[in-house]
Short mmCIF file of C-alpha atoms and ligand atoms in Angstrom, two decimals:
data_model
loop_
_atom_site.label_atom_id
_atom_site.label_comp_id
_atom_site.label_asym_id
_atom_site.label_seq_id
_atom_site.Cartn_x
_atom_site.Cartn_y
_atom_site.Cartn_z
CA MET A 1277 0.00 0.00 0.00
CA ALA A 1278 1.52 3.29 -1.09
CA ALA A 1279 -0.22 5.60 1.42
CA GLU A 1280 0.77 5.50 5.10
CA LYS A 1281 -2.37 7.27 6.16
CA ILE A 1282 -5.84 5.75 5.91
CA ASN A 1283 -8.92 7.91 6.17
CA ILE A 1284 -12.12 6.12 7.17
CA ILE A 1285 -15.38 7.52 5.80
CA GLY A 1286 -18.63 6.05 7.15
CA VAL A 1287 -21.72 6.11 4.95
CA PRO A 1288 -24.80 5.01 6.92
CA MET A 1289 -26.90 4.65 3.77
CA ASP A 1290 -29.86 2.28 3.58
CA LEU A 1291 -31.97 4.08 0.96
CA GLY A 1292 -30.54 2.16 -1.99
CA GLN A 1293 -32.59 -0.89 -0.97
CA THR A 1294 -35.60 -1.70 1.19
CA ARG A 1295 -34.33 -3.79 4.12
CA ARG A 1296 -33.63 -1.77 7.25
CA GLY A 1297 -30.41 -2.04 9.21
CA VAL A 1298 -27.62 -1.63 6.64
CA ASP A 1299 -27.33 2.01 7.77
CA MET A 1300 -25.76 0.55 10.93
CA GLY A 1301 -22.98 -1.07 8.89
CA PRO A 1302 -20.32 1.60 9.62
CA SER A 1303 -20.97 1.34 13.38
CA ALA A 1304 -20.78 -2.45 13.27
CA ILE A 1305 -17.49 -2.35 11.37
CA ARG A 1306 -16.03 0.19 13.79
CA TYR A 1307 -17.26 -1.94 16.69
CA ALA A 1308 -15.51 -4.96 15.12
CA GLY A 1309 -12.24 -3.06 15.58
CA VAL A 1310 -11.25 -1.66 12.21
CA VAL A 1311 -9.16 1.19 13.64
CA GLU A 1312 -7.13 -1.02 16.01
CA ARG A 1313 -6.65 -3.66 13.32
CA LEU A 1314 -5.12 -1.20 10.87
CA GLU A 1315 -3.15 0.70 13.52
CA ASN A 1316 -1.46 -2.62 14.35
CA LEU A 1317 -0.19 -2.62 10.78
CA HIS A 1318 1.43 0.78 11.50
CA PHE A 1319 -0.90 2.92 9.50
CA THR A 1320 -1.99 6.31 10.76
CA ILE A 1321 -5.77 6.23 10.88
CA GLU A 1322 -8.06 9.18 10.73
CA ASP A 1323 -11.78 8.51 11.15
CA SER A 1324 -13.77 11.20 9.37
CA GLY A 1325 -17.04 10.04 10.94
CA ASP A 1326 -20.17 9.61 8.87
CA ILE A 1327 -21.64 11.31 5.81
CA LYS A 1328 -25.10 12.76 6.43
CA ILE A 1329 -27.94 10.78 4.84
CA GLY A 1330 -31.40 12.21 4.11
CA LYS A 1331 -34.82 10.71 4.72
CA ARG A 1332 -36.56 7.71 3.15
CA GLU A 1333 -39.09 8.95 0.60
CA LYS A 1334 -42.68 7.76 0.61
CA ALA A 1335 -43.48 5.89 -2.59
CA MET A 1336 -45.97 8.59 -3.62
CA GLU A 1337 -43.32 11.31 -3.30
CA GLU A 1338 -40.99 9.54 -5.63
CA PRO A 1339 -40.60 11.67 -8.69
CA LEU A 1340 -39.31 9.07 -11.08
CA TYR A 1341 -40.28 5.65 -12.14
CA ASN A 1342 -38.41 2.71 -10.56
CA LEU A 1343 -35.73 4.72 -8.71
CA LYS A 1344 -36.45 4.51 -4.99
CA ASN A 1345 -35.24 7.43 -2.83
CA LEU A 1346 -33.52 8.97 -5.84
CA LYS A 1347 -33.17 12.44 -4.39
CA ALA A 1348 -31.70 11.37 -1.05
CA VAL A 1349 -29.34 8.89 -2.73
CA SER A 1350 -28.04 11.45 -5.22
CA GLU A 1351 -27.59 14.10 -2.49
CA ALA A 1352 -25.58 11.70 -0.33
CA SER A 1353 -23.54 10.69 -3.40
CA GLU A 1354 -22.54 14.33 -3.96
CA LEU A 1355 -21.43 14.68 -0.33
CA LEU A 1356 -19.47 11.44 -0.45
CA ALA A 1357 -17.82 12.36 -3.77
CA SER A 1358 -16.56 15.65 -2.26
CA LYS A 1359 -15.31 13.90 0.85
CA VAL A 1360 -13.43 11.19 -1.10
CA ASP A 1361 -11.88 13.85 -3.34
CA GLU A 1362 -10.79 15.84 -0.29
CA VAL A 1363 -9.23 12.76 1.36
CA ILE A 1364 -7.23 11.86 -1.75
CA LYS A 1365 -5.87 15.40 -1.87
CA THR A 1366 -4.47 14.95 1.66
CA GLY A 1367 -2.50 11.93 0.40
CA ALA A 1368 -4.45 9.43 2.51
CA PHE A 1369 -6.02 6.18 1.35
CA PRO A 1370 -9.85 6.50 1.34
CA LEU A 1371 -11.49 3.55 3.10
CA VAL A 1372 -15.26 3.84 2.75
CA LEU A 1373 -17.61 1.85 5.02
CA GLY A 1374 -21.19 1.17 3.90
CA GLY A 1375 -24.07 1.32 3.89
CA ASP A 1376 -25.66 -0.26 0.87
CA HIS A 1377 -23.84 -0.48 -2.46
CA SER A 1378 -25.51 2.63 -3.91
CA ILE A 1379 -22.73 4.55 -2.13
CA ALA A 1380 -20.26 3.39 -4.78
CA ILE A 1381 -21.77 6.05 -7.05
CA GLY A 1382 -20.38 8.75 -4.76
CA THR A 1383 -17.11 6.97 -4.02
CA LEU A 1384 -16.32 6.46 -7.70
CA ALA A 1385 -17.30 10.04 -8.53
CA GLY A 1386 -14.80 11.36 -5.98
CA LEU A 1387 -12.10 8.97 -7.18
CA ALA A 1388 -12.66 9.73 -10.85
CA LYS A 1389 -11.83 13.39 -10.22
CA ASN A 1390 -8.32 12.17 -9.43
CA TYR A 1391 -7.76 9.19 -11.76
CA LYS A 1392 -8.12 9.35 -15.54
CA ASN A 1393 -8.02 5.58 -15.91
CA LEU A 1394 -9.42 4.23 -12.70
CA GLY A 1395 -9.56 0.43 -12.43
CA VAL A 1396 -12.38 -1.13 -10.43
CA ILE A 1397 -12.56 -4.59 -8.88
CA TRP A 1398 -16.24 -5.30 -8.17
CA TYR A 1399 -16.31 -8.19 -5.68
CA ASP A 1400 -19.99 -9.11 -5.57
CA ALA A 1401 -22.66 -11.77 -6.10
CA HIS A 1402 -24.38 -9.20 -8.34
CA GLY A 1403 -23.41 -7.06 -11.30
CA ASP A 1404 -25.11 -3.90 -10.01
CA LEU A 1405 -25.47 -2.97 -13.68
CA ASN A 1406 -29.18 -2.19 -13.71
CA THR A 1407 -30.93 1.00 -14.75
CA ALA A 1408 -34.51 2.08 -13.97
CA ASP A 1409 -35.52 0.31 -17.19
CA THR A 1410 -33.95 -3.05 -16.35
CA SER A 1411 -34.16 -3.16 -12.54
CA PRO A 1412 -36.56 -5.74 -11.12
CA SER A 1413 -36.66 -3.87 -7.79
CA GLY A 1414 -36.18 -0.13 -8.31
CA ASN A 1415 -33.42 -0.38 -5.70
CA ILE A 1416 -30.51 1.89 -6.54
CA HIS A 1417 -27.98 -0.46 -4.87
CA GLY A 1418 -28.48 -2.64 -7.97
CA MET A 1419 -27.38 0.23 -10.24
CA PRO A 1420 -24.08 1.84 -9.10
CA LEU A 1421 -21.76 0.14 -11.60
CA ALA A 1422 -24.02 1.09 -14.52
CA ALA A 1423 -24.32 4.68 -13.25
CA SER A 1424 -20.54 4.98 -12.94
CA LEU A 1425 -20.17 3.77 -16.52
CA GLY A 1426 -22.48 6.63 -17.52
CA ILE A 1427 -25.56 4.46 -18.05
CA GLY A 1428 -28.89 5.33 -16.42
CA ASP A 1429 -30.67 8.33 -14.97
CA GLU A 1430 -28.81 11.62 -15.12
CA SER A 1431 -29.31 12.25 -11.36
CA LEU A 1432 -27.08 9.21 -10.78
CA THR A 1433 -24.66 9.39 -13.72
CA GLY A 1434 -24.10 13.14 -13.35
CA ILE A 1435 -22.79 13.20 -9.74
CA ALA A 1436 -19.86 15.64 -9.39
CA GLY A 1437 -20.78 17.17 -12.73
CA PHE A 1438 -19.21 14.75 -15.20
CA SER A 1439 -19.81 11.33 -16.74
CA PRO A 1440 -18.70 8.62 -17.20
CA LYS A 1441 -16.50 8.00 -14.17
CA ILE A 1442 -14.97 4.75 -15.38
CA LYS A 1443 -14.44 2.78 -18.60
CA PRO A 1444 -15.91 -0.69 -19.12
CA GLU A 1445 -12.51 -2.14 -20.04
CA ASN A 1446 -11.14 -1.08 -16.63
CA VAL A 1447 -13.71 -3.07 -14.65
CA VAL A 1448 -13.35 -6.63 -13.33
CA ILE A 1449 -16.33 -8.28 -11.61
CA ILE A 1450 -15.52 -11.23 -9.32
CA GLY A 1451 -17.99 -13.65 -7.70
CA ALA A 1452 -21.08 -13.00 -9.85
CA ARG A 1453 -23.91 -15.53 -9.52
CA SER A 1454 -27.06 -13.42 -9.81
CA LEU A 1455 -27.47 -11.28 -12.91
CA ASP A 1456 -30.65 -9.81 -14.36
CA GLU A 1457 -31.37 -10.01 -18.09
CA GLY A 1458 -30.48 -6.36 -18.78
CA GLU A 1459 -27.23 -6.78 -16.87
CA ARG A 1460 -26.21 -9.78 -18.97
CA GLU A 1461 -26.84 -7.80 -22.13
CA LEU A 1462 -24.81 -4.86 -20.86
CA ILE A 1463 -21.89 -7.12 -19.92
CA LYS A 1464 -21.85 -8.54 -23.46
CA GLU A 1465 -22.37 -5.20 -25.17
CA LYS A 1466 -19.59 -3.45 -23.21
CA GLY A 1467 -17.27 -6.46 -23.04
CA ILE A 1468 -16.91 -6.22 -19.24
CA ARG A 1469 -14.56 -8.80 -17.72
CA VAL A 1470 -16.52 -11.04 -15.34
CA TYR A 1471 -15.34 -13.97 -13.26
CA THR A 1472 -18.55 -15.73 -12.25
CA MET A 1473 -18.65 -18.45 -9.60
CA HIS A 1474 -18.13 -20.91 -12.46
CA GLU A 1475 -14.67 -19.42 -13.04
CA VAL A 1476 -13.98 -19.26 -9.29
CA ASP A 1477 -14.67 -23.02 -9.13
CA ARG A 1478 -12.88 -23.85 -12.34
CA LEU A 1479 -9.81 -21.62 -12.31
CA GLY A 1480 -9.45 -21.05 -8.57
CA MET A 1481 -8.95 -17.72 -6.85
CA THR A 1482 -5.17 -17.72 -7.35
CA ARG A 1483 -5.43 -17.69 -11.13
CA ILE A 1484 -8.32 -15.19 -11.10
CA MET A 1485 -6.35 -12.72 -9.01
CA GLU A 1486 -3.18 -13.21 -11.08
CA GLU A 1487 -5.15 -12.49 -14.24
CA THR A 1488 -6.99 -9.53 -12.70
CA ILE A 1489 -3.79 -7.91 -11.43
CA GLU A 1490 -2.02 -8.49 -14.75
CA TYR A 1491 -5.00 -7.15 -16.69
CA LEU A 1492 -5.40 -3.94 -14.64
CA LYS A 1493 -1.71 -3.25 -13.99
CA ASP A 1494 -0.72 -1.38 -17.13
CA ARG A 1495 -4.03 0.10 -18.22
CA THR A 1496 -4.97 1.95 -15.00
CA ASP A 1497 -3.55 4.80 -12.88
CA GLY A 1498 -5.28 3.63 -9.68
CA VAL A 1499 -7.43 0.66 -8.68
CA HIS A 1500 -10.48 0.78 -6.43
CA LEU A 1501 -11.76 -2.31 -4.61
CA SER A 1502 -15.54 -2.26 -4.18
CA LEU A 1503 -16.28 -5.24 -1.95
CA ASP A 1504 -19.90 -6.19 -1.38
CA LEU A 1505 -19.99 -8.66 1.53
CA ASP A 1506 -22.62 -10.66 -0.37
CA GLY A 1507 -19.83 -11.68 -2.74
CA LEU A 1508 -18.90 -14.10 0.02
CA ASP A 1509 -21.00 -17.15 0.73
CA PRO A 1510 -23.89 -16.38 3.13
CA HIS A 1511 -22.48 -19.05 5.43
CA ASP A 1512 -19.43 -16.84 6.02
CA ALA A 1513 -21.19 -13.47 5.67
CA PRO A 1514 -24.83 -13.88 6.75
CA GLY A 1515 -25.46 -10.22 7.58
CA VAL A 1516 -26.38 -8.96 4.11
CA GLY A 1517 -29.70 -7.89 2.60
CA THR A 1518 -29.52 -9.83 -0.68
CA PRO A 1519 -27.70 -13.10 0.08
CA VAL A 1520 -27.09 -15.57 -2.74
CA ILE A 1521 -26.13 -19.16 -1.98
CA GLY A 1522 -22.93 -20.61 -3.47
CA GLY A 1523 -20.52 -17.74 -2.98
CA ILE A 1524 -16.81 -17.10 -2.48
CA SER A 1525 -15.41 -18.63 0.69
CA TYR A 1526 -13.77 -16.86 3.60
CA ARG A 1527 -10.39 -18.38 2.74
CA GLU A 1528 -10.64 -17.56 -0.97
CA SER A 1529 -11.50 -13.99 -0.02
CA HIS A 1530 -8.47 -13.72 2.24
CA LEU A 1531 -6.30 -15.04 -0.55
CA ALA A 1532 -7.73 -12.44 -2.93
CA MET A 1533 -7.01 -9.64 -0.42
CA GLU A 1534 -3.49 -10.94 0.24
CA MET A 1535 -2.70 -11.04 -3.46
CA LEU A 1536 -4.02 -7.49 -3.86
CA ALA A 1537 -1.82 -6.40 -0.93
CA GLU A 1538 1.23 -7.96 -2.63
CA SER A 1539 0.37 -6.27 -5.92
CA GLU A 1540 0.47 -2.85 -4.21
CA MET A 1541 -2.01 -1.62 -6.80
CA ILE A 1542 -5.06 -0.80 -4.66
CA THR A 1543 -5.45 2.95 -4.10
CA SER A 1544 -8.90 3.03 -2.42
CA ALA A 1545 -11.48 0.58 -1.09
CA GLU A 1546 -15.04 0.29 0.15
CA PHE A 1547 -16.75 -2.47 2.12
CA VAL A 1548 -20.52 -2.42 1.73
CA GLU A 1549 -23.82 -4.13 2.53
CA VAL A 1550 -22.99 -5.13 6.13
CA ASN A 1551 -26.39 -5.34 7.85
CA PRO A 1552 -25.99 -5.97 11.59
CA ILE A 1553 -29.75 -6.58 12.06
CA LEU A 1554 -29.52 -9.62 9.79
CA ASP A 1555 -26.13 -10.70 11.13
CA GLU A 1556 -25.11 -13.34 13.66
CA ARG A 1557 -23.24 -11.65 16.52
CA ASN A 1558 -21.51 -9.13 14.24
CA LYS A 1559 -19.89 -11.94 12.23
CA THR A 1560 -20.12 -10.17 8.87
CA ALA A 1561 -18.60 -6.93 10.18
CA SER A 1562 -15.80 -9.00 11.74
CA VAL A 1563 -15.21 -10.76 8.43
CA ALA A 1564 -15.05 -7.36 6.73
CA VAL A 1565 -12.42 -6.17 9.22
CA ALA A 1566 -10.41 -9.39 8.85
CA LEU A 1567 -10.41 -8.94 5.07
CA MET A 1568 -9.28 -5.32 5.49
CA GLY A 1569 -6.40 -6.67 7.58
CA SER A 1570 -5.26 -8.86 4.69
CA LEU A 1571 -5.83 -6.10 2.13
CA PHE A 1572 -3.54 -3.80 4.12
CA GLY A 1573 -0.77 -6.38 4.44
CA GLU A 1574 -1.43 -8.42 7.56
CA LYS A 1575 0.61 -11.63 7.69
CA LEU A 1576 0.78 -14.46 10.21
CA LEU A 1577 4.57 -14.82 9.92
N1 LIG B 277 -25.56 -4.29 -4.09
C1 LIG B 277 -26.46 -5.28 -4.09
N2 LIG B 277 -26.54 -6.10 -3.08
N3 LIG B 277 -27.26 -5.38 -5.16
C2 LIG B 277 -28.30 -6.35 -5.28
C3 LIG B 277 -29.08 -6.14 -6.54
C4 LIG B 277 -30.15 -7.17 -6.73
C5 LIG B 277 -30.91 -7.07 -8.05
N4 LIG B 277 -30.05 -7.33 -9.16
C6 LIG B 277 -31.56 -5.70 -8.17
O1 LIG B 277 -31.25 -4.93 -9.04
O2 LIG B 277 -32.40 -5.37 -7.38
MN1 MN B 278 -24.36 -7.82 -4.06
MN1 MN B 279 -23.38 -4.94 -4.82
#
């Protein structure tokens, strides 16, 4: 990791989906000891506290078709984008704690102000490549990757005043096992690199990470890790709102983080979708913190 300072930004967002409790994710991750864990690795940690999130909108107030809480989500995205931009300018590594995955819209907007060719590793059971037209749910947490590619409603694509934030050839999705029809089409149309669970089984995590690192190394000027805890198997990470059976294991995930640490290519990260209400004794938040340990270079010997 190039930066010696890590700046933690909490985003208690739950408006990108309909299950309550994911707004408590940042607290749960702090409670699981993120600051101590990273301080032990000799980083200087600054905790910026939480971004302010607006109110849940009543369905009848919703101005646009199939985009729940659009206004509050886009306002929070603007705030988060400014904060991430500010943190990068201090030379610190932005570590964003979710909150649901809609927050990636703001994170990527802030990052894209600083990187012309930002790489993104999207570690997730889902593609999050929906738009209002393709979404089966109207939940914005199923849309952040599309929005960042410049696809979808202008209130989401236009955060921070420019679009797109990232290029499809700079994205690698790992762990996919639940894709909607429109998402499949978009993946094919844009030629996005996806390692589904089939590839995780067939190639193994070692080969997937070697390929991912090799692929992103020369084409990007920074790489963001967007890790949705539902990328892991629900057995290892039960505290998530949209669990999908048959996911990446705890050990495979550690290996992935360790290989990213060795590559020294990760310049920012976010850990999202931790929902302590659905969790078992803060297990999922603890898994998130353990994975952060590996990502930032923790070793047993
Ligand atoms: N970040 C997430 N957990 N996304 C889940 C999305 C689920 C589904 N594809 C949808 O659009 O509603
Ligand atoms: Mn997901
Ligand atoms: Mn996601």
